[in-house]
Coordinates of C-alpha atoms in Angstrom, one line a residue:
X1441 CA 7.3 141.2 -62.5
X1442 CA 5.1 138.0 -63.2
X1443 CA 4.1 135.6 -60.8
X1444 CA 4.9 132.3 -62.4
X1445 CA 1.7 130.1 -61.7
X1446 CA 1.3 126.5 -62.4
X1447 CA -0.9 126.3 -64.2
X1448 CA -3.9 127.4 -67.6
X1449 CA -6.6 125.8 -68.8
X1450 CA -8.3 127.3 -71.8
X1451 CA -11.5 126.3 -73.3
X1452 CA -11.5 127.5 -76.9
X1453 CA -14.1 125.2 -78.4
X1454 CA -16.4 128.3 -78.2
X1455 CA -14.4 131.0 -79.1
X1456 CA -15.2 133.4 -81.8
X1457 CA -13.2 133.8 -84.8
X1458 CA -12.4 138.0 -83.8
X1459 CA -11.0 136.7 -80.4
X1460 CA -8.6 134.4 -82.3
X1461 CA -6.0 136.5 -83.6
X1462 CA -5.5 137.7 -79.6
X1463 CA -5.9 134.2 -78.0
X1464 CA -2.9 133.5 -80.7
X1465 CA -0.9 136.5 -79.8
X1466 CA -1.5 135.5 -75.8
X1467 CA -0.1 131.7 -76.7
X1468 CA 2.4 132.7 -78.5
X1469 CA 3.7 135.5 -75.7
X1470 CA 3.4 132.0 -73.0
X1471 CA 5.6 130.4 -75.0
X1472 CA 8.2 133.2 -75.2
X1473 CA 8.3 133.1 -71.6
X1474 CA 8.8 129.8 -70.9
X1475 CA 5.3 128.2 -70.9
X1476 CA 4.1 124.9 -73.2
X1477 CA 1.0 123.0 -73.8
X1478 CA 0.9 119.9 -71.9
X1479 CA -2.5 118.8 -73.0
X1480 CA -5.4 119.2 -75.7
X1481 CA -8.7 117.2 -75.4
X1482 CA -12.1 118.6 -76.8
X1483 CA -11.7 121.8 -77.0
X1484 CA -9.5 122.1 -74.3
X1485 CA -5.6 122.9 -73.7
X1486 CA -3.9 122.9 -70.6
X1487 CA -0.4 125.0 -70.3
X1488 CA 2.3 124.7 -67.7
X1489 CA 5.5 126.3 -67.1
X1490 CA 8.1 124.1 -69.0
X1491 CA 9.5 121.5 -67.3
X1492 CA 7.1 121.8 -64.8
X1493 CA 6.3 118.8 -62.6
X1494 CA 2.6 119.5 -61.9
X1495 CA 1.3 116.1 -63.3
X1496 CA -1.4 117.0 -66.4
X1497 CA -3.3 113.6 -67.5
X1498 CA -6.5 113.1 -69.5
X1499 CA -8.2 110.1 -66.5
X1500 CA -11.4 109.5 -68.5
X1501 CA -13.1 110.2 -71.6
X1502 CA -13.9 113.9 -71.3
X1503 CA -11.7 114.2 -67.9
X1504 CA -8.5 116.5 -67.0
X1505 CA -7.1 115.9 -64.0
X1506 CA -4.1 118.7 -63.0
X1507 CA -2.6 117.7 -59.7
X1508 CA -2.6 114.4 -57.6
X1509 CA -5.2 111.8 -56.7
X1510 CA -4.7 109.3 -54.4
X1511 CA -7.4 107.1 -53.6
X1512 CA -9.0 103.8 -52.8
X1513 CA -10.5 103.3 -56.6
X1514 CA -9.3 104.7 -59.7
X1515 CA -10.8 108.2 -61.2
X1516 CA -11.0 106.6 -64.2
X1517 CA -13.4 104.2 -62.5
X1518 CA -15.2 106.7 -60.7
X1519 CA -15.7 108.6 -64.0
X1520 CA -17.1 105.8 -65.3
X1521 CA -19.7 104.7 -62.3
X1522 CA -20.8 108.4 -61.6
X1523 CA -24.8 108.9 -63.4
X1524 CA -24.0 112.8 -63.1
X1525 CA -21.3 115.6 -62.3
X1526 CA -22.7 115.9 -58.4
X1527 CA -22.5 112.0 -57.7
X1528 CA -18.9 111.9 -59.5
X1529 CA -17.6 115.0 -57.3
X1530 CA -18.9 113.6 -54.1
X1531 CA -17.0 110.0 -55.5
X1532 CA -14.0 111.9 -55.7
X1533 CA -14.2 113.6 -52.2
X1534 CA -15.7 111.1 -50.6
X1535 CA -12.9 108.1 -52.1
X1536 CA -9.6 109.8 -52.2
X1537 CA -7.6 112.9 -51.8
X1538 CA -4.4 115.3 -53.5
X1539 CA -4.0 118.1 -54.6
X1540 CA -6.2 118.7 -57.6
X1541 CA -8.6 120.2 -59.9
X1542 CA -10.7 117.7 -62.1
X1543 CA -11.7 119.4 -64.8
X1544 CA -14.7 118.0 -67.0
X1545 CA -17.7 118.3 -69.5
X1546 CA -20.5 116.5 -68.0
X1547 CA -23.5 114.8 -70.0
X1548 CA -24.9 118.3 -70.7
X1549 CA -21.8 119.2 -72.5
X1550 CA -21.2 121.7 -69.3
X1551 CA -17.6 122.2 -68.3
X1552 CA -17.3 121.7 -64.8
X1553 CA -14.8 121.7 -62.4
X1554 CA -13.9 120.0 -58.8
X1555 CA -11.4 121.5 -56.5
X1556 CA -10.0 119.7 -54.0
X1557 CA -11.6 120.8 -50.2
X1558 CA -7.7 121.7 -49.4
X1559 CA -7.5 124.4 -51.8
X1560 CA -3.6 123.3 -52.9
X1561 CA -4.3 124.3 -56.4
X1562 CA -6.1 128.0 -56.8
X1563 CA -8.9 128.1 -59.4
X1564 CA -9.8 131.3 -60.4
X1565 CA -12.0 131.7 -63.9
X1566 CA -13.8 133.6 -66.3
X1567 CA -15.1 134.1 -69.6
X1568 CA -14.1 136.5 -72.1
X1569 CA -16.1 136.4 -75.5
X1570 CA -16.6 132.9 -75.2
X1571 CA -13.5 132.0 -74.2
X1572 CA -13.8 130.4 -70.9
X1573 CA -10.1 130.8 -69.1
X1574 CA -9.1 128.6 -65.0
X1575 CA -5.7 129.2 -64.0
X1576 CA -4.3 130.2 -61.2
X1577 CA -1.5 132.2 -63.4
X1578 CA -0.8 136.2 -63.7
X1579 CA 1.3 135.4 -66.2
X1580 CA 1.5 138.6 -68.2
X1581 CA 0.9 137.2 -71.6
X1582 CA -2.7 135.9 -70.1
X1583 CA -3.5 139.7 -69.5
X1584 CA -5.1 140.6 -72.7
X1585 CA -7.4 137.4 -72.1
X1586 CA -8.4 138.7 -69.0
X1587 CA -12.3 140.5 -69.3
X1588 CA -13.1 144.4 -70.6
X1589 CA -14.4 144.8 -67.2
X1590 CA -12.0 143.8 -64.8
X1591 CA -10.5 146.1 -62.4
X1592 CA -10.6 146.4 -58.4
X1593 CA -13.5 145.4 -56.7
X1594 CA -13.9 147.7 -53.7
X1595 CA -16.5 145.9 -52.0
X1596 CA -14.9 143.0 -52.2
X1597 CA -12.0 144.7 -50.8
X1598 CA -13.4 145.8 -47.9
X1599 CA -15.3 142.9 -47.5
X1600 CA -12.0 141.0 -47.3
X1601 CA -10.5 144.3 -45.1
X1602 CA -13.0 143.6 -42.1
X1603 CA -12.8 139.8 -42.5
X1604 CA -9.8 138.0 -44.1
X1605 CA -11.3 134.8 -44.3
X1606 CA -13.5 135.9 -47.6
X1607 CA -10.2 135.7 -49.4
X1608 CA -10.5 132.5 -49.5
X1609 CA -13.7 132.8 -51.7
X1610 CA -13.3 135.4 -53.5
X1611 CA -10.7 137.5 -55.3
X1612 CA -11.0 141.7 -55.2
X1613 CA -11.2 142.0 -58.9
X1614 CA -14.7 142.1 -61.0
X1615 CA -15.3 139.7 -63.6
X1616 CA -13.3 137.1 -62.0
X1617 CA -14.4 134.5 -60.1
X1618 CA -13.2 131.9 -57.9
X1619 CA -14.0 128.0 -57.6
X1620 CA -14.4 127.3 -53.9
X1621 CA -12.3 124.0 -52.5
X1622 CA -14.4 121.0 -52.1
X1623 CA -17.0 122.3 -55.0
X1624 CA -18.0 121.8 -58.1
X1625 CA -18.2 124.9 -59.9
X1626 CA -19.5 126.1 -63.2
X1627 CA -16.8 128.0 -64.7
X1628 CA -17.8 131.3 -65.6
X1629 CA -20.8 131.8 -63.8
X1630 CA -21.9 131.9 -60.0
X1631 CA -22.9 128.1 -59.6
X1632 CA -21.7 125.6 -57.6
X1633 CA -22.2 122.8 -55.6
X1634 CA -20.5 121.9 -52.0
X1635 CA -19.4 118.7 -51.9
X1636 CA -17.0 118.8 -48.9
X1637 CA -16.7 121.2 -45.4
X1638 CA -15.3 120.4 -42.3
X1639 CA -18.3 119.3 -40.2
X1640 CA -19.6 116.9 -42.9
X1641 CA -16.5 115.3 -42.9
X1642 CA -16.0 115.4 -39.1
X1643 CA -19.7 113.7 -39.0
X1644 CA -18.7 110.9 -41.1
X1645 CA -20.2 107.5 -39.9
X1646 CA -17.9 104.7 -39.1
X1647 CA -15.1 106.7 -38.5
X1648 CA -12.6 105.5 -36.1
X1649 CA -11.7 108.5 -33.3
X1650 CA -9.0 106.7 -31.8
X1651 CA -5.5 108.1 -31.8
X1652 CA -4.1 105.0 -33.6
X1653 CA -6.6 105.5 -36.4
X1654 CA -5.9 109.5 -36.2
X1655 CA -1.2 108.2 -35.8
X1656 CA -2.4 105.3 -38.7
X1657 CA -3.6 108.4 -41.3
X1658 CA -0.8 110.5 -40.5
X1659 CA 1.5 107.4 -41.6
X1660 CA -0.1 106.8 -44.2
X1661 CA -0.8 110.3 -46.3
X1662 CA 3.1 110.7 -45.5
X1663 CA 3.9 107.1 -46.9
X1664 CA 2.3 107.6 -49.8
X1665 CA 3.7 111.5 -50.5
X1666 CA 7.1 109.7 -50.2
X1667 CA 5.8 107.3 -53.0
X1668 CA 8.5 107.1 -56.0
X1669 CA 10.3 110.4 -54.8
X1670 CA 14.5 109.1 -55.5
X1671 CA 15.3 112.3 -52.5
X1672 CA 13.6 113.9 -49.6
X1673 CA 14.2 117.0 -47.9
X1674 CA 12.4 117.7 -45.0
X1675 CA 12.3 120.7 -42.3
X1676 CA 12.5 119.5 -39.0
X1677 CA 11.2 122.9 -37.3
X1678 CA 11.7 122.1 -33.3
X1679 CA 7.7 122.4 -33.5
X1680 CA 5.1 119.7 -32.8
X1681 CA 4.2 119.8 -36.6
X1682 CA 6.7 118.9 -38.1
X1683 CA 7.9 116.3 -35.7
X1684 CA 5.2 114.3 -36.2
X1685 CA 5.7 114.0 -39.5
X1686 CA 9.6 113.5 -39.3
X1687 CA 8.3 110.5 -37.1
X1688 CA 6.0 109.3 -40.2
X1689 CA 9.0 109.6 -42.3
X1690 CA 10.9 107.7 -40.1
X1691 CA 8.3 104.7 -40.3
X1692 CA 7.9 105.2 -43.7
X1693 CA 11.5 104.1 -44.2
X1694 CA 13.8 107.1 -44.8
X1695 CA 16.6 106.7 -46.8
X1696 CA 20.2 108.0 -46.6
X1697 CA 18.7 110.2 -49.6
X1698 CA 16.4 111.7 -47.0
X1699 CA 17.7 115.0 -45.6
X1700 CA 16.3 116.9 -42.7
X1701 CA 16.5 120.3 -41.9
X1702 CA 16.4 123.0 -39.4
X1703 CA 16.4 126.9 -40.2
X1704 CA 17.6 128.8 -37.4
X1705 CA 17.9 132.7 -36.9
X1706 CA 20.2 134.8 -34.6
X1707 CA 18.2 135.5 -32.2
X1708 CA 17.5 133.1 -29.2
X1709 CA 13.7 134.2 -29.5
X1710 CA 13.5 132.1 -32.8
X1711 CA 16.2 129.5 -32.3
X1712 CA 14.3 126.3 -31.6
X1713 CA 17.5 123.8 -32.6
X1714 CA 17.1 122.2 -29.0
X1715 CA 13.8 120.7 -29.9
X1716 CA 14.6 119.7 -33.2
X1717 CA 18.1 118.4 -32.2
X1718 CA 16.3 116.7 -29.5
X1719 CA 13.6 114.9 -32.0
X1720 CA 16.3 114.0 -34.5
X1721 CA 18.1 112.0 -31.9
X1722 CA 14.8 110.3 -30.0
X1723 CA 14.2 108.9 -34.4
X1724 CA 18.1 108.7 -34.8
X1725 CA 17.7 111.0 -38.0
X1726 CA 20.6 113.3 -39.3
X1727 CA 20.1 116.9 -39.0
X1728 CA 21.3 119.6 -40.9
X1729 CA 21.4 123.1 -39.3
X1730 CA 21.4 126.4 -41.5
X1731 CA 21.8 129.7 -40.2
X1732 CA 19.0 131.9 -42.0
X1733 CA 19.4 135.8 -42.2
X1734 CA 17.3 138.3 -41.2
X1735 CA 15.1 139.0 -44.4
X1736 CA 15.0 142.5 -46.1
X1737 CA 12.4 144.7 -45.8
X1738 CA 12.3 146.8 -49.1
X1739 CA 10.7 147.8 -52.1
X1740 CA 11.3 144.9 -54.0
X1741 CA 10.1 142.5 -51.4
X1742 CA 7.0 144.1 -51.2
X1743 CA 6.3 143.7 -54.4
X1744 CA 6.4 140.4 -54.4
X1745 CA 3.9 140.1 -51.8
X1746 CA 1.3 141.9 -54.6
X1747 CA 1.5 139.0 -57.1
X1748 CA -1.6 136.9 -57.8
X1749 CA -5.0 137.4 -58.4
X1750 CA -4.9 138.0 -54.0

């Protein structure tokens, strides 16, 4: 059993003519599972599941963005303005925001790599014979990539044990490594560089605290999700959550395309349909309401829970 993962990036430019014939095999065992090669530029190829919407563009010269951006200037731009890899990632943080790695050699020839400070897309990397591998894939073709030295990392795992919050930064197997959100990281090795964590940008000057600039962000991150997307489906939970943002969609302009929806099980303890039924009609929204089962607790539902590098 595979977990299907959005996305590899490989850097080959450096690989070693005895770690070809593998690499090869590994490609060719992608595409016989259903992956293909969105992207090649200098040295470096970015797969995806096929059909895969996970947008894959090249946004500057030596550039890879694998995600979305949205922001008040272009990445190209930014690219072009930035004198060095921190200044560009701070750009990028500091202008706009996604879901996204950027994925670059900077003027050192380094390959270097900015996660978004939301973590959306998973990042974890290594280097094997000077093949330098990010993905956030277990694909099982992608194993005999994986390096000689790999295998459970106990102190990591107890580390994460007695405080979940490390798994977040690291993953419990040696050899691999993981870039944090809101750094630049050096694939393959230790470094990196925070650009982004929640006190800087709570400390952020001319910042308006009001709660029409806090209702005005809300309305516009939504607006701009809803960008170009022909349906929506939405839950509507009966929680605070997601009523705000069936409000947003409501401002937005929803559509008769838009559906929302409220999962709902058995038991009163977890039926919150009054709250949602009572939302939907304060916006005058449609709601759908589907029964959900009580899930099975097995074998094979355990498993899944062991997929991914986590």
């Amino acid at each position: 059993m595979n977990a299907p993962g959005r996305y590899i990036v490989l850097d080959r430019r450096d690989c070693p003519a005895n770690l070809r014939p593998r690499l090869q095999t590994s490609l060719d065992g992608l595409r016989s599972v259903g992956w293909t090669q969105r992207l090649e530029l200098d040295g470096l190829e970015v797969w995806t599941p096929a059909g895969s919407a996970l947008p894959v563009v090249q946004v500057h010269r030596r550039h890879l963005l694998i995600g979305d951006y949205h922001g008040t200037t272009t990445l190209s731009a930014l690219c072009g303005l930035a004198r060095d890899a921190g200044q560009l990632a701070r750009s990028v943080v500091g202008s706009g925001w996604g879901r996204y790695i950027l994925i670059f050699r900077d003027a050192d020839d380094v390959l270097r790599l900015l996660r978004d400070p939301t973590g959306a897309l998973d990042a974890v990397h290594w280097v094997r014979d000077g093949l330098t591998v990010v993905t956030d894939a277990t694909v099982g073709p992608l194993d005999r990539l994986l390096p000689l030295e790999v295998e459970i990392d106990w102190d990591g795992l107890a580390r994460i044990a007695s405080d979940v919050a490390w798994l977040a930064f690291s993953v419990p197997l040696t050899g691999l490594s993981t870039a944090i959100q809101g750094a630049l990281t050096t694939p393959g090795t230790g470094d990196a560089l925070t650009v982004w964590t929640p006190g800087t940008a709570a400390r952020r000057p001319n910042d308006d605290p009001s709660a029409e600039a806090l209702a005005a962000v809300v309305d516009g991150t939504v607006a701009t999700l809803l960008q170009s997307r022909p349906r929506i489906l939405a839950e509507l939970s009966g929680g605070l959550d997601s009523a705000i943002v069936a409000a947003a969609v409501r401002r937005a302009g929803a559509t008769p395309s838009t559906t929302f929806l409220n999962y709902h099980p058995a038991q009163a303890e977890g039926d919150e349909r009054g709250h949602a039924r009572a939302v939907a009609a304060w916006l005058d929204l449609p709601l759908t309401e589907i029964a959900k089962p009580p899930a099975r607790l097995d074998l094979d539902t355990l498993a899944l829970l062991g997929l991914g590098f986590r």
